[in-house]
Amino acid sequence: MVPSEGKIPVLEAEQRIQASLRILPAESVEMTACAGRILREPIAADRAYPPMDKICMDGIAIRFGDYSAGTREFRVIGIGKAGEEPIRSAGDGTCSEVMTGAPCPSGYDCVIPIEQVVYLGDFANVLPERSVRPGQNVHRMGSDCAAGRFLLSEGQRLNAARIAIAASVGMTSLKVTRRPVIRVIATGDEIVGPGKGPMPWQLRQSNAPALAAMMSGFASVETQWVRDDPDALRESIGWGLEGTDLFVLSGGVSAGKFDFVPAALESAGITRSFHKAAIRPGKPLWFGLTSDGRPVFGLPGNPVSFLICLRRFVLPLLHGMSGAAAPLRASRIRLGSEVNALPGQTHFLPVQCMRANDGGSIAVPCPTNGSGDFCGLGNSDGFVEIEPAPLTGSRPHRSPIVAGDSVPWFPWEG
Ligand code: AMP
Ligand code: MG
């Protein structure tokens, strides 16, 4: 039997999830709170930039015509400071001291840097043997952009550079995508909440805090715990669907006697898109849609499986829902050691990102004790994706991926 039977390949899982994508509505947010949000309006220059002929070097402003006619000694008629209205030239053979950021005094068109000038009384002498070009050290009005030119576009994530542009053109609030509301239910009779002393057969809950950490900054996350009981689960699913943009359940999606999640979701009216994917870890992954098209994920409870499914499938959907123009795609990294591809299954392997001898990055697999072992994740930076081993004839076989091969890689933080 081919091991992938009944389970959909990773790309198909990804496509079915992405097909459910609907962009969330926008809201107006004060600009100081917009870092990391997705812009939903184009932003244009309110005026030409720079808005004046601007001095970009401390020195003296002269008329280039004087210099090319042989003048080297200029009478100083004043000083141009940043933040003050431009002074005017007083005619041939004169100059003004000017400071970086000041408007260029009208009538002058060239700035000699201060290091090339010697002052004698009211006169500034330009040192010989210097090459002087017309317009030098004057940042021409409108040379960066004309008024009305679009500087930012819809779908861009607001980082420091883009916030600086928005602030420069006078924006105080911006139209950005509303933060998604996510509800998470951690299922399991064995799970105890924080601060409680677990019995040896009980575990502290780590999946909901992991989800909240991965989504921190761009989603509002609320959590509940529910025991493995169909009635309690039904009630919790009602809570999980109330006013949420995305609903995630942890645990209870496998084939065990107390894995009630798939049936409970379907009886709550959620249409299953798929259950089980040809991936390791994460095989029991469940995905469906509410009648009004909102995504619902049932992720396996094992902490390593949960984290990997979250990063591989949930985070890219959330990214798309935010209206981001650039999709959250895997980048690639070189493997630092040989790994074995698995027959019929995509293998997600936690890795530590290290520096290779040539200065580039390599991914070194972190040993874990299986998908239930979170202890080995402490040094990991994310995971790599290893394609299933190809079939030879009708039989799958293990084929090694050698050190130095480039593979898709998913840092935990996206
Ligand atoms: P399940 O997918 O429900 O079969 O859970 C598999 C295993 O994952 C359980 O036996 C627990 O060891 C672990 N587990 C389940 N839920 C959580 C959780 N919320 N936090 C940490 N570990 C969990
Ligand atoms: Mg369970």
Short mmCIF file of C-alpha atoms and ligand atoms in Angstrom, two decimals:
data_model
loop_
_atom_site.label_atom_id
_atom_site.label_comp_id
_atom_site.label_asym_id
_atom_site.label_seq_id
_atom_site.Cartn_x
_atom_site.Cartn_y
_atom_site.Cartn_z
CA MET A 1 0.00 0.00 0.00
CA VAL A 2 1.29 3.50 -0.83
CA PRO A 3 1.58 5.37 2.50
CA SER A 4 -0.14 8.52 1.15
CA GLU A 5 -3.45 6.73 0.43
CA GLY A 6 -6.45 8.72 1.70
CA LYS A 7 -4.31 11.72 2.59
CA ILE A 8 -4.01 14.74 0.36
CA PRO A 9 -0.58 16.03 -0.74
CA VAL A 10 0.77 19.16 0.92
CA LEU A 11 0.26 21.34 -2.17
CA GLU A 12 -3.36 20.34 -2.49
CA ALA A 13 -3.93 21.06 1.21
CA GLU A 14 -2.37 24.46 0.69
CA GLN A 15 -4.48 25.15 -2.41
CA ARG A 16 -7.76 24.18 -0.70
CA ILE A 17 -6.92 26.41 2.26
CA GLN A 18 -5.91 29.34 0.07
CA ALA A 19 -9.08 28.94 -2.05
CA SER A 20 -11.07 29.95 1.05
CA LEU A 21 -9.23 33.26 1.30
CA ARG A 22 -11.35 36.38 1.75
CA ILE A 23 -9.72 39.69 2.58
CA LEU A 24 -10.88 41.26 5.84
CA PRO A 25 -12.43 44.74 5.86
CA ALA A 26 -10.33 47.86 6.46
CA GLU A 27 -10.44 50.35 9.33
CA SER A 28 -8.86 53.70 10.02
CA VAL A 29 -6.05 53.56 12.58
CA GLU A 30 -3.92 56.29 14.09
CA MET A 31 -0.60 56.19 12.28
CA THR A 32 1.52 55.61 15.38
CA ALA A 33 -0.30 52.28 15.87
CA CYS A 34 0.04 51.11 12.25
CA ALA A 35 3.43 49.33 12.33
CA GLY A 36 3.06 45.81 10.93
CA ARG A 37 -0.45 46.44 9.57
CA ILE A 38 -1.38 46.14 5.87
CA LEU A 39 -2.08 49.43 4.09
CA ARG A 40 -5.40 49.53 2.24
CA GLU A 41 -5.15 52.88 0.47
CA PRO A 42 -2.57 54.41 -1.86
CA ILE A 43 -0.59 57.28 -0.37
CA ALA A 44 0.48 60.15 -2.65
CA ALA A 45 3.02 62.93 -2.19
CA ASP A 46 1.13 66.01 -0.92
CA ARG A 47 3.70 68.33 -2.56
CA ALA A 48 6.92 68.08 -4.51
CA TYR A 49 9.89 66.52 -2.68
CA PRO A 50 12.07 68.15 -1.68
CA PRO A 51 9.61 71.06 -1.47
CA MET A 52 12.42 73.62 -2.06
CA ASP A 53 15.93 73.73 -3.46
CA LYS A 54 17.65 72.33 -0.39
CA ILE A 55 21.23 72.62 0.78
CA CYS A 56 22.82 69.23 1.39
CA MET A 57 26.28 70.27 2.59
CA ASP A 58 27.51 72.91 5.07
CA GLY A 59 29.47 75.54 3.11
CA ILE A 60 28.94 78.65 1.01
CA ALA A 61 26.30 79.11 -1.70
CA ILE A 62 27.56 80.95 -4.78
CA ARG A 63 26.52 81.66 -8.33
CA PHE A 64 28.23 79.05 -10.54
CA GLY A 65 28.54 81.72 -13.28
CA ASP A 66 30.85 83.74 -10.95
CA TYR A 67 33.04 80.72 -10.33
CA SER A 68 33.34 79.78 -13.99
CA ALA A 69 34.26 83.40 -14.79
CA GLY A 70 37.24 83.02 -12.42
CA THR A 71 35.99 84.48 -9.12
CA ARG A 72 37.52 82.76 -6.08
CA GLU A 73 36.89 85.40 -3.42
CA PHE A 74 33.25 85.99 -2.46
CA ARG A 75 31.76 88.63 -0.14
CA VAL A 76 29.65 86.95 2.53
CA ILE A 77 26.22 88.58 2.71
CA GLY A 78 24.49 86.40 5.31
CA ILE A 79 23.79 82.94 6.57
CA GLY A 80 21.12 80.44 5.49
CA LYS A 81 19.84 78.19 8.29
CA ALA A 82 17.60 75.13 8.21
CA GLY A 83 14.01 76.04 9.05
CA GLU A 84 14.28 79.65 7.93
CA GLU A 85 12.96 81.40 4.85
CA PRO A 86 15.61 81.63 2.09
CA ILE A 87 17.69 84.80 1.95
CA ARG A 88 18.44 86.48 -1.39
CA SER A 89 21.66 86.87 -3.30
CA ALA A 90 23.16 90.38 -3.31
CA GLY A 91 24.54 90.10 -6.83
CA ASP A 92 27.81 89.20 -8.55
CA GLY A 93 30.77 88.04 -6.47
CA THR A 94 28.75 87.45 -3.30
CA CYS A 95 27.93 84.32 -1.34
CA SER A 96 25.95 83.17 1.66
CA GLU A 97 27.07 80.76 4.34
CA VAL A 98 24.62 77.87 4.25
CA MET A 99 23.90 74.93 6.53
CA THR A 100 22.64 71.47 5.59
CA GLY A 101 18.84 71.44 5.41
CA ALA A 102 18.53 75.17 4.69
CA PRO A 103 16.67 76.40 1.61
CA CYS A 104 19.09 77.52 -1.10
CA PRO A 105 19.27 81.35 -1.12
CA SER A 106 17.64 82.63 -4.29
CA GLY A 107 20.12 83.66 -6.94
CA TYR A 108 22.72 81.05 -5.90
CA ASP A 109 22.96 77.64 -7.49
CA CYS A 110 26.06 75.89 -6.20
CA VAL A 111 27.50 75.06 -2.77
CA ILE A 112 31.22 74.85 -1.98
CA PRO A 113 31.77 72.60 1.07
CA ILE A 114 33.07 74.35 4.18
CA GLU A 115 36.28 72.29 4.09
CA GLN A 116 37.20 73.98 0.78
CA VAL A 117 36.71 77.53 2.05
CA VAL A 118 38.93 79.92 4.05
CA TYR A 119 37.32 83.01 5.61
CA LEU A 120 39.16 86.36 5.68
CA GLY A 121 37.07 89.07 7.33
CA ASP A 122 33.83 89.41 5.34
CA PHE A 123 35.21 87.31 2.50
CA ALA A 124 35.22 83.59 1.76
CA ASN A 125 38.05 82.28 -0.40
CA VAL A 126 37.66 79.02 -2.30
CA LEU A 127 40.79 76.88 -2.10
CA PRO A 128 42.39 76.28 -5.51
CA GLU A 129 42.49 72.99 -7.36
CA ARG A 130 38.94 72.04 -6.48
CA SER A 131 36.52 70.83 -9.11
CA VAL A 132 33.25 72.70 -8.87
CA ARG A 133 30.15 71.70 -10.81
CA PRO A 134 27.00 73.74 -11.42
CA GLY A 135 24.21 72.74 -9.00
CA GLN A 136 26.54 70.78 -6.73
CA ASN A 137 25.29 70.09 -3.21
CA VAL A 138 21.87 71.55 -3.96
CA HIS A 139 19.06 68.99 -3.79
CA ARG A 140 16.71 70.32 -6.45
CA MET A 141 13.06 70.98 -5.62
CA GLY A 142 10.90 68.09 -6.95
CA SER A 143 13.92 65.97 -7.92
CA ASP A 144 12.78 63.10 -5.62
CA CYS A 145 9.16 63.18 -6.73
CA ALA A 146 6.49 65.46 -8.12
CA ALA A 147 3.38 66.39 -6.11
CA GLY A 148 0.69 63.74 -6.47
CA ARG A 149 3.01 60.83 -7.24
CA PHE A 150 2.01 57.62 -5.43
CA LEU A 151 4.64 56.62 -2.91
CA LEU A 152 2.87 53.74 -1.12
CA SER A 153 0.38 51.26 -2.47
CA GLU A 154 -2.44 49.12 -1.16
CA GLY A 155 -1.30 45.77 0.23
CA GLN A 156 2.08 46.94 1.54
CA ARG A 157 3.01 46.00 5.11
CA LEU A 158 3.72 49.14 7.10
CA ASN A 159 7.35 49.00 8.21
CA ALA A 160 9.52 51.80 9.54
CA ALA A 161 10.39 53.18 6.08
CA ARG A 162 6.73 53.27 4.95
CA ILE A 163 5.55 54.86 8.20
CA ALA A 164 8.25 57.52 7.69
CA ILE A 165 6.89 58.25 4.19
CA ALA A 166 3.29 58.43 5.42
CA ALA A 167 4.33 60.81 8.22
CA SER A 168 6.32 62.97 5.77
CA VAL A 169 3.34 63.49 3.49
CA GLY A 170 1.17 64.55 6.42
CA MET A 171 -0.90 61.43 7.20
CA THR A 172 -2.08 61.14 10.80
CA SER A 173 -4.22 58.03 10.36
CA LEU A 174 -4.18 55.30 7.75
CA LYS A 175 -6.67 52.85 6.28
CA VAL A 176 -5.39 49.39 7.21
CA THR A 177 -6.87 45.88 7.41
CA ARG A 178 -8.81 45.15 10.57
CA ARG A 179 -7.01 42.73 12.90
CA PRO A 180 -8.41 39.22 12.58
CA VAL A 181 -10.20 37.77 15.61
CA ILE A 182 -9.06 34.21 16.29
CA ARG A 183 -10.51 31.82 18.83
CA VAL A 184 -8.62 28.73 19.90
CA ILE A 185 -9.92 25.70 21.73
CA ALA A 186 -7.41 23.36 23.29
CA THR A 187 -9.05 19.96 23.73
CA GLY A 188 -7.92 17.13 25.98
CA ASP A 189 -8.74 15.57 29.34
CA GLU A 190 -5.02 15.43 30.05
CA ILE A 191 -4.52 19.17 29.76
CA VAL A 192 -4.30 21.47 32.78
CA GLY A 193 -4.13 25.25 32.69
CA PRO A 194 -1.20 27.42 33.81
CA GLY A 195 -0.44 27.63 37.54
CA LYS A 196 -1.96 24.21 38.29
CA GLY A 197 0.22 21.36 39.53
CA PRO A 198 -0.25 18.54 36.98
CA MET A 199 -0.50 14.92 38.07
CA PRO A 200 2.04 12.64 36.32
CA TRP A 201 -0.61 11.71 33.74
CA GLN A 202 -1.51 15.33 33.03
CA LEU A 203 0.19 17.97 30.87
CA ARG A 204 0.30 21.72 30.95
CA GLN A 205 -1.24 23.35 27.95
CA SER A 206 1.28 24.87 25.52
CA ASN A 207 -0.48 24.98 22.15
CA ALA A 208 -2.74 27.97 22.76
CA PRO A 209 0.15 30.11 24.12
CA ALA A 210 2.21 29.05 21.07
CA LEU A 211 -0.55 30.21 18.72
CA ALA A 212 -0.97 33.50 20.58
CA ALA A 213 2.80 34.05 20.32
CA MET A 214 2.95 33.33 16.59
CA MET A 215 0.03 35.69 15.90
CA SER A 216 1.04 38.36 18.39
CA GLY A 217 0.99 41.81 16.93
CA PHE A 218 -1.44 41.15 14.13
CA ALA A 219 -4.39 39.19 15.51
CA SER A 220 -6.54 39.20 18.60
CA VAL A 221 -6.49 35.71 20.10
CA GLU A 222 -8.90 34.25 22.70
CA THR A 223 -8.52 30.80 24.17
CA GLN A 224 -10.62 28.15 25.90
CA TRP A 225 -9.91 24.66 27.12
CA VAL A 226 -12.44 21.85 26.75
CA ARG A 227 -12.38 18.24 27.92
CA ASP A 228 -12.83 15.28 25.54
CA ASP A 229 -16.62 15.24 25.77
CA PRO A 230 -18.96 15.68 22.78
CA ASP A 231 -21.48 17.89 24.62
CA ALA A 232 -18.82 20.15 26.11
CA LEU A 233 -17.11 20.30 22.74
CA ARG A 234 -20.36 21.29 20.98
CA GLU A 235 -20.80 24.17 23.40
CA SER A 236 -17.20 25.30 22.94
CA ILE A 237 -17.50 25.17 19.16
CA GLY A 238 -20.45 27.58 19.46
CA TRP A 239 -18.18 29.95 21.39
CA GLY A 240 -15.33 29.45 18.89
CA LEU A 241 -17.50 30.51 15.96
CA GLU A 242 -19.05 33.57 17.54
CA GLY A 243 -17.81 36.68 15.74
CA THR A 244 -14.48 35.12 14.76
CA ASP A 245 -12.60 35.42 11.51
CA LEU A 246 -10.71 32.16 12.03
CA PHE A 247 -11.26 29.28 14.44
CA VAL A 248 -8.59 26.78 15.48
CA LEU A 249 -8.93 23.63 17.57
CA SER A 250 -5.97 21.82 19.07
CA GLY A 251 -6.07 18.05 19.54
CA GLY A 252 -8.82 15.46 19.17
CA VAL A 253 -8.59 15.19 15.36
CA SER A 254 -7.03 11.71 15.04
CA ALA A 255 -8.77 8.36 14.95
CA GLY A 256 -8.77 7.61 18.70
CA LYS A 257 -11.94 6.75 20.65
CA PHE A 258 -11.94 10.20 22.30
CA ASP A 259 -11.09 12.23 19.19
CA PHE A 260 -14.48 13.92 18.83
CA VAL A 261 -13.42 17.06 16.95
CA PRO A 262 -14.10 16.08 13.27
CA ALA A 263 -17.62 14.78 14.01
CA ALA A 264 -18.42 17.71 16.33
CA LEU A 265 -17.32 20.25 13.72
CA GLU A 266 -19.40 18.62 11.01
CA SER A 267 -22.47 18.40 13.22
CA ALA A 268 -22.00 22.11 13.98
CA GLY A 269 -22.55 22.73 10.26
CA ILE A 270 -18.93 23.19 9.24
CA THR A 271 -18.23 21.71 5.83
CA ARG A 272 -15.11 19.60 5.76
CA SER A 273 -12.68 20.46 2.98
CA PHE A 274 -10.20 17.73 3.93
CA HIS A 275 -9.13 15.54 6.80
CA LYS A 276 -5.60 14.12 6.82
CA ALA A 277 -2.68 15.17 4.68
CA ALA A 278 0.38 13.23 3.52
CA ILE A 279 2.67 15.11 5.89
CA ARG A 280 4.81 14.20 8.88
CA PRO A 281 4.28 15.46 11.47
CA GLY A 282 0.71 16.75 11.23
CA LYS A 283 -1.04 13.93 9.38
CA PRO A 284 -4.50 14.31 11.08
CA LEU A 285 -4.85 17.97 9.94
CA TRP A 286 -8.53 18.92 9.45
CA PHE A 287 -9.79 21.93 7.49
CA GLY A 288 -13.30 23.18 6.77
CA LEU A 289 -15.50 26.23 6.24
CA THR A 290 -18.49 27.65 8.08
CA SER A 291 -21.65 28.24 6.03
CA ASP A 292 -20.59 31.88 5.66
CA GLY A 293 -17.11 30.92 4.43
CA ARG A 294 -14.96 31.38 7.56
CA PRO A 295 -12.00 28.98 7.89
CA VAL A 296 -11.84 26.38 10.66
CA PHE A 297 -8.73 24.33 11.43
CA GLY A 298 -8.46 21.20 13.54
CA LEU A 299 -4.75 20.78 14.29
CA PRO A 300 -3.18 17.73 15.92
CA GLY A 301 -2.39 18.28 19.60
CA ASN A 302 1.23 17.14 19.61
CA PRO A 303 3.15 20.37 20.23
CA VAL A 304 5.58 19.93 17.32
CA SER A 305 2.79 18.97 14.88
CA PHE A 306 0.66 21.84 16.13
CA LEU A 307 3.38 24.46 15.67
CA ILE A 308 4.36 23.19 12.24
CA CYS A 309 0.77 23.07 10.95
CA LEU A 310 0.17 26.53 12.37
CA ARG A 311 3.18 28.00 10.58
CA ARG A 312 2.79 26.02 7.37
CA PHE A 313 -0.99 26.35 6.82
CA VAL A 314 -2.66 28.83 9.21
CA LEU A 315 -0.18 31.72 9.12
CA PRO A 316 -0.13 32.04 5.28
CA LEU A 317 -3.94 32.11 5.22
CA LEU A 318 -4.02 34.85 7.86
CA HIS A 319 -1.40 36.75 5.90
CA GLY A 320 -3.59 36.52 2.79
CA MET A 321 -6.70 37.57 4.77
CA SER A 322 -4.89 40.75 5.79
CA GLY A 323 -4.76 41.80 2.12
CA ALA A 324 -0.96 41.63 1.91
CA ALA A 325 0.11 42.03 -1.71
CA ALA A 326 3.24 39.89 -1.31
CA PRO A 327 2.27 36.32 -0.39
CA LEU A 328 3.97 34.67 2.58
CA ARG A 329 6.07 32.19 0.59
CA ALA A 330 8.75 29.85 1.81
CA SER A 331 12.25 31.04 1.16
CA ARG A 332 14.99 28.47 0.58
CA ILE A 333 17.98 27.42 2.63
CA ARG A 334 20.85 24.96 2.17
CA LEU A 335 20.79 21.85 4.29
CA GLY A 336 23.74 21.43 6.63
CA SER A 337 23.58 17.64 6.66
CA GLU A 338 22.05 14.73 4.79
CA VAL A 339 18.39 13.90 5.51
CA ASN A 340 16.16 11.12 4.26
CA ALA A 341 13.05 11.92 2.27
CA LEU A 342 10.05 9.86 3.37
CA PRO A 343 8.12 7.72 0.91
CA GLY A 344 4.72 9.24 0.11
CA GLN A 345 4.90 11.95 2.77
CA THR A 346 6.23 15.48 2.96
CA HIS A 347 8.60 15.70 5.88
CA PHE A 348 8.77 18.83 8.04
CA LEU A 349 12.03 18.90 9.90
CA PRO A 350 12.78 21.41 12.72
CA VAL A 351 16.13 23.09 12.05
CA GLN A 352 18.56 25.50 13.56
CA CYS A 353 19.81 28.18 11.22
CA MET A 354 23.61 28.44 11.30
CA ARG A 355 26.41 30.22 9.51
CA ALA A 356 28.29 28.17 6.91
CA ASN A 357 32.04 28.53 6.27
CA ASP A 358 31.31 30.70 3.22
CA GLY A 359 29.26 33.13 5.39
CA GLY A 360 25.84 32.00 4.06
CA SER A 361 23.11 30.32 6.10
CA ILE A 362 22.60 26.59 6.48
CA ALA A 363 19.84 24.63 8.20
CA VAL A 364 20.99 21.99 10.64
CA PRO A 365 18.29 19.51 11.73
CA CYS A 366 17.39 19.68 15.44
CA PRO A 367 17.05 16.23 16.88
CA THR A 368 13.60 15.74 18.46
CA ASN A 369 12.12 12.66 19.98
CA GLY A 370 9.15 12.67 17.59
CA SER A 371 6.22 15.07 17.19
CA GLY A 372 5.37 15.04 20.92
CA ASP A 373 8.79 16.30 21.95
CA PHE A 374 8.92 20.05 22.32
CA CYS A 375 12.17 19.88 24.35
CA GLY A 376 14.22 19.67 21.15
CA LEU A 377 12.60 22.84 19.74
CA GLY A 378 14.40 25.22 22.06
CA ASN A 379 17.28 25.75 19.64
CA SER A 380 15.18 25.61 16.49
CA ASP A 381 14.52 28.64 14.28
CA GLY A 382 11.84 27.00 12.11
CA PHE A 383 11.61 23.95 9.90
CA VAL A 384 12.45 22.79 6.38
CA GLU A 385 10.15 20.96 4.00
CA ILE A 386 11.45 17.76 2.42
CA GLU A 387 9.50 16.51 -0.59
CA PRO A 388 8.28 12.91 -0.55
CA ALA A 389 10.74 10.38 -1.94
CA PRO A 390 9.91 9.62 -5.57
CA LEU A 391 8.47 6.25 -6.59
CA THR A 392 10.76 3.72 -8.27
CA GLY A 393 8.43 1.70 -10.47
CA SER A 394 5.37 1.33 -8.25
CA ARG A 395 7.37 1.20 -5.01
CA PRO A 396 8.37 4.24 -3.01
CA HIS A 397 11.92 4.30 -1.72
CA ARG A 398 13.91 6.43 0.68
CA SER A 399 16.26 8.79 -1.07
CA PRO A 400 18.66 11.04 0.80
CA ILE A 401 18.80 14.80 0.32
CA VAL A 402 22.45 15.66 0.60
CA ALA A 403 24.11 18.47 2.51
CA GLY A 404 24.18 21.64 0.44
CA ASP A 405 20.84 20.95 -1.31
CA SER A 406 18.46 23.88 -1.18
CA VAL A 407 15.05 23.24 0.40
CA PRO A 408 12.01 25.41 1.32
CA TRP A 409 12.27 26.79 4.81
CA PHE A 410 9.77 28.31 7.24
CA PRO A 411 11.07 30.44 10.11
CA TRP A 412 8.71 30.25 13.11
CA GLU A 413 7.97 33.94 13.09
CA GLY A 414 6.96 34.11 9.40
P1 AMP B 1 -4.28 14.64 20.37
O1 AMP B 1 -4.01 15.27 19.06
O2 AMP B 1 -5.49 15.17 21.05
O3 AMP B 1 -4.30 13.15 20.26
O4 AMP B 1 -3.08 14.99 21.33
C1 AMP B 1 -1.85 14.37 21.18
C2 AMP B 1 -0.93 14.75 22.30
O5 AMP B 1 -0.58 16.10 22.23
C3 AMP B 1 -1.53 14.60 23.68
O6 AMP B 1 -1.37 13.32 24.14
C4 AMP B 1 -0.75 15.57 24.49
O7 AMP B 1 0.47 14.95 24.90
C5 AMP B 1 -0.40 16.66 23.52
N1 AMP B 1 -1.28 17.83 23.60
C6 AMP B 1 -2.58 17.89 23.23
N2 AMP B 1 -3.06 19.11 23.40
C7 AMP B 1 -2.06 19.87 23.91
C8 AMP B 1 -1.94 21.22 24.31
N3 AMP B 1 -2.96 22.09 24.20
N4 AMP B 1 -0.76 21.64 24.77
C9 AMP B 1 0.28 20.80 24.86
N5 AMP B 1 0.24 19.51 24.50
C10 AMP B 1 -0.91 19.03 24.03
MG MG B 2 -6.57 14.60 22.67
#
